[in-house]
Every structure is written in structure tokens, then in C-alpha cells.
């Protein structure tokens, strides 16, 4: 049984308090802005891509604990991965937080992101959890 307490587990609270890779990257980098008006979340992501690899990425923004923690963990997941991973992970993550029966194999791949499964019980928070991932995808596509 998921409940709100579970949703706000320590990992989410920690990343919200001490977000990883918080800040901007100097140009030339690709960036995108994401907004979730339902909750008031606002995020900017910055990526440095070299030879198809995400060499560095950072984010800045204001929002709820879930959106910030998701962005923070996302930066640790995607750093060093090929750009295609941004899309691949977004799809896996979307499945995890919206599907009634998420793909179990994805859970392993998603690692820490798997804690956001609790969001499934709170459809209004799905956008909070996926905002950073959609924003990274926009940044990669605009690159
Ligand atoms: Zn939110």
C-alpha cells in the first residue's frame, strides 16, 4: 500500500533539500525550460553534449519536493549516458509512474528513480515527477 508518507520518502526529501547538479552550465550548452502550471513547478535544464554523450547536465528551478528531487536524481542518472538515453528513460519512467503494471525490468534500470512509483497513486503528481525528463528531452531535441 502506498501512501503519502511513502511517497515523500527520505530520498525525495534529501534530494529536495540538497539537490545534485543544481545550477547553470556556460554556453555553448543546450537548454530548455519546463513548466507544470498545475503545481507551479518551473525548471530549466542545461546539457553539454559531446560526441553524442551527455557530458554534463544541470538544472535550476522552483517547485515542489517531487519535481526537484526527480530533477536532481535525473541529473545523476543521465550524466555520461548517450543522448538517446534521455528519451529511453523518459519512456521507462512514464510507464513506471502511470502504468497499472509497470515493466519490472525497467525498475532495475531506473535505479533510484523507481522510488517515484508511489506517484502512481497520485495522478496529479505525475507531471511533477516527469517534468524534468520532458524538459531534458526538449533540450536534446532542440540541440
Ligand atoms: Zn509539483
mmCIF file with all atom_site columns, C-alpha atoms and ligand atoms in Angstrom:
data_model
loop_
_atom_site.group_PDB
_atom_site.id
_atom_site.type_symbol
_atom_site.label_atom_id
_atom_site.label_alt_id
_atom_site.label_comp_id
_atom_site.label_asym_id
_atom_site.label_entity_id
_atom_site.label_seq_id
_atom_site.pdbx_PDB_ins_code
_atom_site.Cartn_x
_atom_site.Cartn_y
_atom_site.Cartn_z
_atom_site.occupancy
_atom_site.B_iso_or_equiv
_atom_site.pdbx_formal_charge
_atom_site.auth_seq_id
_atom_site.auth_comp_id
_atom_site.auth_asym_id
_atom_site.auth_atom_id
_atom_site.pdbx_PDB_model_num
ATOM   1   C  CA  . UNK A 1 1   ? 0.000  0.000  0.000   1.00 0.00 ? 1   UNK A CA  1
ATOM   2   C  CA  . UNK A 1 2   ? 1.380  3.347  -0.993  1.00 0.00 ? 2   UNK A CA  1
ATOM   3   C  CA  . UNK A 1 3   ? 0.556  6.400  0.990   1.00 0.00 ? 3   UNK A CA  1
ATOM   4   C  CA  . UNK A 1 4   ? 1.662  9.981  1.010   1.00 0.00 ? 4   UNK A CA  1
ATOM   5   C  CA  . UNK A 1 5   ? 4.322  9.317  3.626   1.00 0.00 ? 5   UNK A CA  1
ATOM   6   C  CA  . UNK A 1 6   ? 5.847  6.648  1.470   1.00 0.00 ? 6   UNK A CA  1
ATOM   7   C  CA  . UNK A 1 7   ? 5.789  8.988  -1.475  1.00 0.00 ? 7   UNK A CA  1
ATOM   8   C  CA  . UNK A 1 8   ? 7.820  11.518 0.421   1.00 0.00 ? 8   UNK A CA  1
ATOM   9   C  CA  . UNK A 1 9   ? 10.422 9.055  1.489   1.00 0.00 ? 9   UNK A CA  1
ATOM   10  C  CA  . UNK A 1 10  ? 13.766 10.181 2.730   1.00 0.00 ? 10  UNK A CA  1
ATOM   11  C  CA  . UNK A 1 11  ? 15.394 10.025 -0.694  1.00 0.00 ? 11  UNK A CA  1
ATOM   12  C  CA  . UNK A 1 12  ? 12.945 12.553 -2.096  1.00 0.00 ? 12  UNK A CA  1
ATOM   13  C  CA  . UNK A 1 13  ? 13.298 14.823 0.891   1.00 0.00 ? 13  UNK A CA  1
ATOM   14  C  CA  . UNK A 1 14  ? 17.098 14.643 0.780   1.00 0.00 ? 14  UNK A CA  1
ATOM   15  C  CA  . UNK A 1 15  ? 17.317 15.484 -2.906  1.00 0.00 ? 15  UNK A CA  1
ATOM   16  C  CA  . UNK A 1 16  ? 14.860 18.325 -2.428  1.00 0.00 ? 16  UNK A CA  1
ATOM   17  C  CA  . UNK A 1 17  ? 16.989 19.771 0.351   1.00 0.00 ? 17  UNK A CA  1
ATOM   18  C  CA  . UNK A 1 18  ? 20.360 19.169 -1.278  1.00 0.00 ? 18  UNK A CA  1
ATOM   19  C  CA  . UNK A 1 19  ? 19.770 18.884 -4.998  1.00 0.00 ? 19  UNK A CA  1
ATOM   20  C  CA  . UNK A 1 20  ? 22.576 17.425 -7.091  1.00 0.00 ? 20  UNK A CA  1
ATOM   21  C  CA  . UNK A 1 21  ? 23.924 19.299 -10.110 1.00 0.00 ? 21  UNK A CA  1
ATOM   22  C  CA  . UNK A 1 22  ? 21.979 22.423 -9.268  1.00 0.00 ? 22  UNK A CA  1
ATOM   23  C  CA  . UNK A 1 23  ? 22.891 25.495 -11.313 1.00 0.00 ? 23  UNK A CA  1
ATOM   24  C  CA  . UNK A 1 24  ? 23.608 26.536 -14.869 1.00 0.00 ? 24  UNK A CA  1
ATOM   25  C  CA  . UNK A 1 25  ? 26.169 25.493 -17.446 1.00 0.00 ? 25  UNK A CA  1
ATOM   26  C  CA  . UNK A 1 26  ? 28.070 28.062 -19.501 1.00 0.00 ? 26  UNK A CA  1
ATOM   27  C  CA  . UNK A 1 27  ? 27.303 28.262 -23.206 1.00 0.00 ? 27  UNK A CA  1
ATOM   28  C  CA  . UNK A 1 28  ? 27.558 26.513 -25.554 1.00 0.00 ? 28  UNK A CA  1
ATOM   29  C  CA  . UNK A 1 29  ? 25.156 24.143 -23.955 1.00 0.00 ? 29  UNK A CA  1
ATOM   30  C  CA  . UNK A 1 30  ? 21.644 23.238 -24.872 1.00 0.00 ? 30  UNK A CA  1
ATOM   31  C  CA  . UNK A 1 31  ? 18.884 24.167 -22.543 1.00 0.00 ? 31  UNK A CA  1
ATOM   32  C  CA  . UNK A 1 32  ? 15.166 24.027 -22.217 1.00 0.00 ? 32  UNK A CA  1
ATOM   33  C  CA  . UNK A 1 33  ? 12.526 25.319 -19.885 1.00 0.00 ? 33  UNK A CA  1
ATOM   34  C  CA  . UNK A 1 34  ? 9.754  23.212 -18.451 1.00 0.00 ? 34  UNK A CA  1
ATOM   35  C  CA  . UNK A 1 35  ? 6.629  24.270 -16.607 1.00 0.00 ? 35  UNK A CA  1
ATOM   36  C  CA  . UNK A 1 36  ? 3.932  22.449 -14.772 1.00 0.00 ? 36  UNK A CA  1
ATOM   37  C  CA  . UNK A 1 37  ? 1.229  25.064 -14.216 1.00 0.00 ? 37  UNK A CA  1
ATOM   38  C  CA  . UNK A 1 38  ? -0.935 22.616 -12.256 1.00 0.00 ? 38  UNK A CA  1
ATOM   39  C  CA  . UNK A 1 39  ? 1.548  22.630 -9.407  1.00 0.00 ? 39  UNK A CA  1
ATOM   40  C  CA  . UNK A 1 40  ? 3.612  25.729 -10.148 1.00 0.00 ? 40  UNK A CA  1
ATOM   41  C  CA  . UNK A 1 41  ? 6.793  23.779 -10.892 1.00 0.00 ? 41  UNK A CA  1
ATOM   42  C  CA  . UNK A 1 42  ? 9.303  25.527 -13.104 1.00 0.00 ? 42  UNK A CA  1
ATOM   43  C  CA  . UNK A 1 43  ? 12.606 24.092 -14.233 1.00 0.00 ? 43  UNK A CA  1
ATOM   44  C  CA  . UNK A 1 44  ? 15.473 24.960 -16.552 1.00 0.00 ? 44  UNK A CA  1
ATOM   45  C  CA  . UNK A 1 45  ? 17.862 22.234 -17.661 1.00 0.00 ? 45  UNK A CA  1
ATOM   46  C  CA  . UNK A 1 46  ? 21.303 22.699 -19.190 1.00 0.00 ? 46  UNK A CA  1
ATOM   47  C  CA  . UNK A 1 47  ? 23.186 19.999 -21.075 1.00 0.00 ? 47  UNK A CA  1
ATOM   48  C  CA  . UNK A 1 48  ? 26.635 19.765 -22.530 1.00 0.00 ? 48  UNK A CA  1
ATOM   49  C  CA  . UNK A 1 49  ? 26.660 17.160 -25.276 1.00 0.00 ? 49  UNK A CA  1
ATOM   50  C  CA  . UNK A 1 50  ? 29.869 15.895 -26.822 1.00 0.00 ? 50  UNK A CA  1
ATOM   51  C  CA  . UNK A 1 51  ? 30.067 13.135 -29.415 1.00 0.00 ? 51  UNK A CA  1
ATOM   52  C  CA  . UNK A 1 52  ? 26.520 12.092 -28.613 1.00 0.00 ? 52  UNK A CA  1
ATOM   53  C  CA  . UNK A 1 53  ? 27.247 11.751 -24.902 1.00 0.00 ? 53  UNK A CA  1
ATOM   54  C  CA  . UNK A 1 54  ? 25.689 13.854 -22.165 1.00 0.00 ? 54  UNK A CA  1
ATOM   55  C  CA  . UNK A 1 55  ? 28.918 15.126 -20.647 1.00 0.00 ? 55  UNK A CA  1
ATOM   56  C  CA  . UNK A 1 56  ? 27.290 17.343 -18.103 1.00 0.00 ? 56  UNK A CA  1
ATOM   57  C  CA  . UNK A 1 57  ? 23.848 18.430 -17.087 1.00 0.00 ? 57  UNK A CA  1
ATOM   58  C  CA  . UNK A 1 58  ? 22.449 20.746 -14.504 1.00 0.00 ? 58  UNK A CA  1
ATOM   59  C  CA  . UNK A 1 59  ? 19.105 22.106 -13.533 1.00 0.00 ? 59  UNK A CA  1
ATOM   60  C  CA  . UNK A 1 60  ? 17.662 25.117 -11.835 1.00 0.00 ? 60  UNK A CA  1
ATOM   61  C  CA  . UNK A 1 61  ? 14.178 25.889 -10.783 1.00 0.00 ? 61  UNK A CA  1
ATOM   62  C  CA  . UNK A 1 62  ? 11.454 26.200 -8.268  1.00 0.00 ? 62  UNK A CA  1
ATOM   63  C  CA  . UNK A 1 63  ? 8.893  23.636 -7.475  1.00 0.00 ? 63  UNK A CA  1
ATOM   64  C  CA  . UNK A 1 64  ? 7.577  21.010 -5.154  1.00 0.00 ? 64  UNK A CA  1
ATOM   65  C  CA  . UNK A 1 65  ? 9.743  18.383 -3.481  1.00 0.00 ? 65  UNK A CA  1
ATOM   66  C  CA  . UNK A 1 66  ? 8.823  15.772 -6.042  1.00 0.00 ? 66  UNK A CA  1
ATOM   67  C  CA  . UNK A 1 67  ? 9.734  17.844 -9.081  1.00 0.00 ? 67  UNK A CA  1
ATOM   68  C  CA  . UNK A 1 68  ? 13.034 18.947 -7.587  1.00 0.00 ? 68  UNK A CA  1
ATOM   69  C  CA  . UNK A 1 69  ? 14.017 15.508 -6.331  1.00 0.00 ? 69  UNK A CA  1
ATOM   70  C  CA  . UNK A 1 70  ? 13.137 13.977 -9.675  1.00 0.00 ? 70  UNK A CA  1
ATOM   71  C  CA  . UNK A 1 71  ? 15.288 16.547 -11.499 1.00 0.00 ? 71  UNK A CA  1
ATOM   72  C  CA  . UNK A 1 72  ? 18.142 16.033 -9.077  1.00 0.00 ? 72  UNK A CA  1
ATOM   73  C  CA  . UNK A 1 73  ? 18.145 12.250 -9.404  1.00 0.00 ? 73  UNK A CA  1
ATOM   74  C  CA  . UNK A 1 74  ? 17.690 12.572 -13.163 1.00 0.00 ? 74  UNK A CA  1
ATOM   75  C  CA  . UNK A 1 75  ? 20.933 14.507 -13.490 1.00 0.00 ? 75  UNK A CA  1
ATOM   76  C  CA  . UNK A 1 76  ? 22.798 11.709 -11.719 1.00 0.00 ? 76  UNK A CA  1
ATOM   77  C  CA  . UNK A 1 77  ? 21.153 9.059  -13.921 1.00 0.00 ? 77  UNK A CA  1
ATOM   78  C  CA  . UNK A 1 78  ? 21.779 10.739 -17.277 1.00 0.00 ? 78  UNK A CA  1
ATOM   79  C  CA  . UNK A 1 79  ? 25.270 12.119 -16.771 1.00 0.00 ? 79  UNK A CA  1
ATOM   80  C  CA  . UNK A 1 80  ? 27.676 10.221 -19.003 1.00 0.00 ? 80  UNK A CA  1
ATOM   81  C  CA  . UNK A 1 81  ? 24.916 8.473  -20.925 1.00 0.00 ? 81  UNK A CA  1
ATOM   82  C  CA  . UNK A 1 82  ? 24.282 8.740  -24.671 1.00 0.00 ? 82  UNK A CA  1
ATOM   83  C  CA  . UNK A 1 83  ? 21.701 11.366 -25.651 1.00 0.00 ? 83  UNK A CA  1
ATOM   84  C  CA  . UNK A 1 84  ? 19.303 8.616  -26.735 1.00 0.00 ? 84  UNK A CA  1
ATOM   85  C  CA  . UNK A 1 85  ? 19.074 7.616  -23.068 1.00 0.00 ? 85  UNK A CA  1
ATOM   86  C  CA  . UNK A 1 86  ? 17.113 10.791 -22.298 1.00 0.00 ? 86  UNK A CA  1
ATOM   87  C  CA  . UNK A 1 87  ? 14.235 9.536  -24.386 1.00 0.00 ? 87  UNK A CA  1
ATOM   88  C  CA  . UNK A 1 88  ? 14.597 5.913  -23.389 1.00 0.00 ? 88  UNK A CA  1
ATOM   89  C  CA  . UNK A 1 89  ? 14.500 6.745  -19.686 1.00 0.00 ? 89  UNK A CA  1
ATOM   90  C  CA  . UNK A 1 90  ? 11.588 9.137  -20.113 1.00 0.00 ? 90  UNK A CA  1
ATOM   91  C  CA  . UNK A 1 91  ? 9.545  6.322  -21.638 1.00 0.00 ? 91  UNK A CA  1
ATOM   92  C  CA  . UNK A 1 92  ? 10.515 3.858  -18.915 1.00 0.00 ? 92  UNK A CA  1
ATOM   93  C  CA  . UNK A 1 93  ? 9.841  6.418  -16.224 1.00 0.00 ? 93  UNK A CA  1
ATOM   94  C  CA  . UNK A 1 94  ? 6.497  7.414  -17.714 1.00 0.00 ? 94  UNK A CA  1
ATOM   95  C  CA  . UNK A 1 95  ? 5.496  3.748  -17.703 1.00 0.00 ? 95  UNK A CA  1
ATOM   96  C  CA  . UNK A 1 96  ? 6.626  3.380  -14.096 1.00 0.00 ? 96  UNK A CA  1
ATOM   97  C  CA  . UNK A 1 97  ? 4.517  6.285  -12.812 1.00 0.00 ? 97  UNK A CA  1
ATOM   98  C  CA  . UNK A 1 98  ? 1.403  5.790  -14.938 1.00 0.00 ? 98  UNK A CA  1
ATOM   99  C  CA  . UNK A 1 99  ? 1.017  2.097  -15.729 1.00 0.00 ? 99  UNK A CA  1
ATOM   100 C  CA  . UNK A 1 100 ? -1.002 -0.285 -13.572 1.00 0.00 ? 100 UNK A CA  1
ATOM   101 C  CA  . UNK A 1 101 ? 1.572  -2.953 -14.268 1.00 0.00 ? 101 UNK A CA  1
ATOM   102 C  CA  . UNK A 1 102 ? 4.911  -1.319 -14.924 1.00 0.00 ? 102 UNK A CA  1
ATOM   103 C  CA  . UNK A 1 103 ? 7.637  -3.326 -16.601 1.00 0.00 ? 103 UNK A CA  1
ATOM   104 C  CA  . UNK A 1 104 ? 9.692  -4.926 -13.818 1.00 0.00 ? 104 UNK A CA  1
ATOM   105 C  CA  . UNK A 1 105 ? 12.897 -4.889 -15.864 1.00 0.00 ? 105 UNK A CA  1
ATOM   106 C  CA  . UNK A 1 106 ? 12.643 -1.132 -16.092 1.00 0.00 ? 106 UNK A CA  1
ATOM   107 C  CA  . UNK A 1 107 ? 12.702 -0.834 -12.328 1.00 0.00 ? 107 UNK A CA  1
ATOM   108 C  CA  . UNK A 1 108 ? 16.256 -2.172 -12.243 1.00 0.00 ? 108 UNK A CA  1
ATOM   109 C  CA  . UNK A 1 109 ? 17.363 0.164  -14.988 1.00 0.00 ? 109 UNK A CA  1
ATOM   110 C  CA  . UNK A 1 110 ? 15.702 3.158  -13.384 1.00 0.00 ? 110 UNK A CA  1
ATOM   111 C  CA  . UNK A 1 111 ? 17.536 2.537  -10.120 1.00 0.00 ? 111 UNK A CA  1
ATOM   112 C  CA  . UNK A 1 112 ? 16.751 5.304  -7.655  1.00 0.00 ? 112 UNK A CA  1
ATOM   113 C  CA  . UNK A 1 113 ? 14.063 6.707  -9.927  1.00 0.00 ? 113 UNK A CA  1
ATOM   114 C  CA  . UNK A 1 114 ? 11.982 3.657  -9.029  1.00 0.00 ? 114 UNK A CA  1
ATOM   115 C  CA  . UNK A 1 115 ? 11.029 5.304  -5.733  1.00 0.00 ? 115 UNK A CA  1
ATOM   116 C  CA  . UNK A 1 116 ? 8.717  7.586  -7.716  1.00 0.00 ? 116 UNK A CA  1
ATOM   117 C  CA  . UNK A 1 117 ? 6.430  4.612  -8.348  1.00 0.00 ? 117 UNK A CA  1
ATOM   118 C  CA  . UNK A 1 118 ? 4.384  5.951  -5.409  1.00 0.00 ? 118 UNK A CA  1
ATOM   119 C  CA  . UNK A 1 119 ? 3.301  8.848  -7.622  1.00 0.00 ? 119 UNK A CA  1
ATOM   120 C  CA  . UNK A 1 120 ? 1.124  6.355  -9.472  1.00 0.00 ? 120 UNK A CA  1
ATOM   121 C  CA  . UNK A 1 121 ? -1.366 6.678  -6.623  1.00 0.00 ? 121 UNK A CA  1
ATOM   122 C  CA  . UNK A 1 122 ? -1.488 10.439 -7.086  1.00 0.00 ? 122 UNK A CA  1
ATOM   123 C  CA  . UNK A 1 123 ? -2.147 11.239 -10.753 1.00 0.00 ? 123 UNK A CA  1
ATOM   124 C  CA  . UNK A 1 124 ? -1.853 14.974 -10.131 1.00 0.00 ? 124 UNK A CA  1
ATOM   125 C  CA  . UNK A 1 125 ? 1.794  14.459 -9.134  1.00 0.00 ? 125 UNK A CA  1
ATOM   126 C  CA  . UNK A 1 126 ? 2.778  12.505 -12.244 1.00 0.00 ? 126 UNK A CA  1
ATOM   127 C  CA  . UNK A 1 127 ? 3.548  15.752 -14.056 1.00 0.00 ? 127 UNK A CA  1
ATOM   128 C  CA  . UNK A 1 128 ? 5.726  16.872 -11.151 1.00 0.00 ? 128 UNK A CA  1
ATOM   129 C  CA  . UNK A 1 129 ? 7.756  13.679 -11.336 1.00 0.00 ? 129 UNK A CA  1
ATOM   130 C  CA  . UNK A 1 130 ? 8.167  13.646 -15.112 1.00 0.00 ? 130 UNK A CA  1
ATOM   131 C  CA  . UNK A 1 131 ? 8.683  17.383 -15.695 1.00 0.00 ? 131 UNK A CA  1
ATOM   132 C  CA  . UNK A 1 132 ? 12.489 17.251 -15.645 1.00 0.00 ? 132 UNK A CA  1
ATOM   133 C  CA  . UNK A 1 133 ? 12.565 14.307 -18.027 1.00 0.00 ? 133 UNK A CA  1
ATOM   134 C  CA  . UNK A 1 134 ? 10.285 16.005 -20.534 1.00 0.00 ? 134 UNK A CA  1
ATOM   135 C  CA  . UNK A 1 135 ? 12.395 19.143 -20.281 1.00 0.00 ? 135 UNK A CA  1
ATOM   136 C  CA  . UNK A 1 136 ? 15.622 17.259 -20.976 1.00 0.00 ? 136 UNK A CA  1
ATOM   137 C  CA  . UNK A 1 137 ? 14.019 15.651 -23.991 1.00 0.00 ? 137 UNK A CA  1
ATOM   138 C  CA  . UNK A 1 138 ? 13.045 19.116 -25.276 1.00 0.00 ? 138 UNK A CA  1
ATOM   139 C  CA  . UNK A 1 139 ? 16.619 20.330 -24.742 1.00 0.00 ? 139 UNK A CA  1
ATOM   140 C  CA  . UNK A 1 140 ? 18.095 17.372 -26.609 1.00 0.00 ? 140 UNK A CA  1
ATOM   141 C  CA  . UNK A 1 141 ? 15.655 17.776 -29.492 1.00 0.00 ? 141 UNK A CA  1
ATOM   142 C  CA  . UNK A 1 142 ? 16.376 21.486 -29.752 1.00 0.00 ? 142 UNK A CA  1
ATOM   143 C  CA  . UNK A 1 143 ? 20.099 20.756 -29.881 1.00 0.00 ? 143 UNK A CA  1
HETATM 144 ZN ZN1 . LIG B 2 .   ? 4.942  19.718 -8.374  1.00 0.00 ? 1   LIG B ZN1 1
#
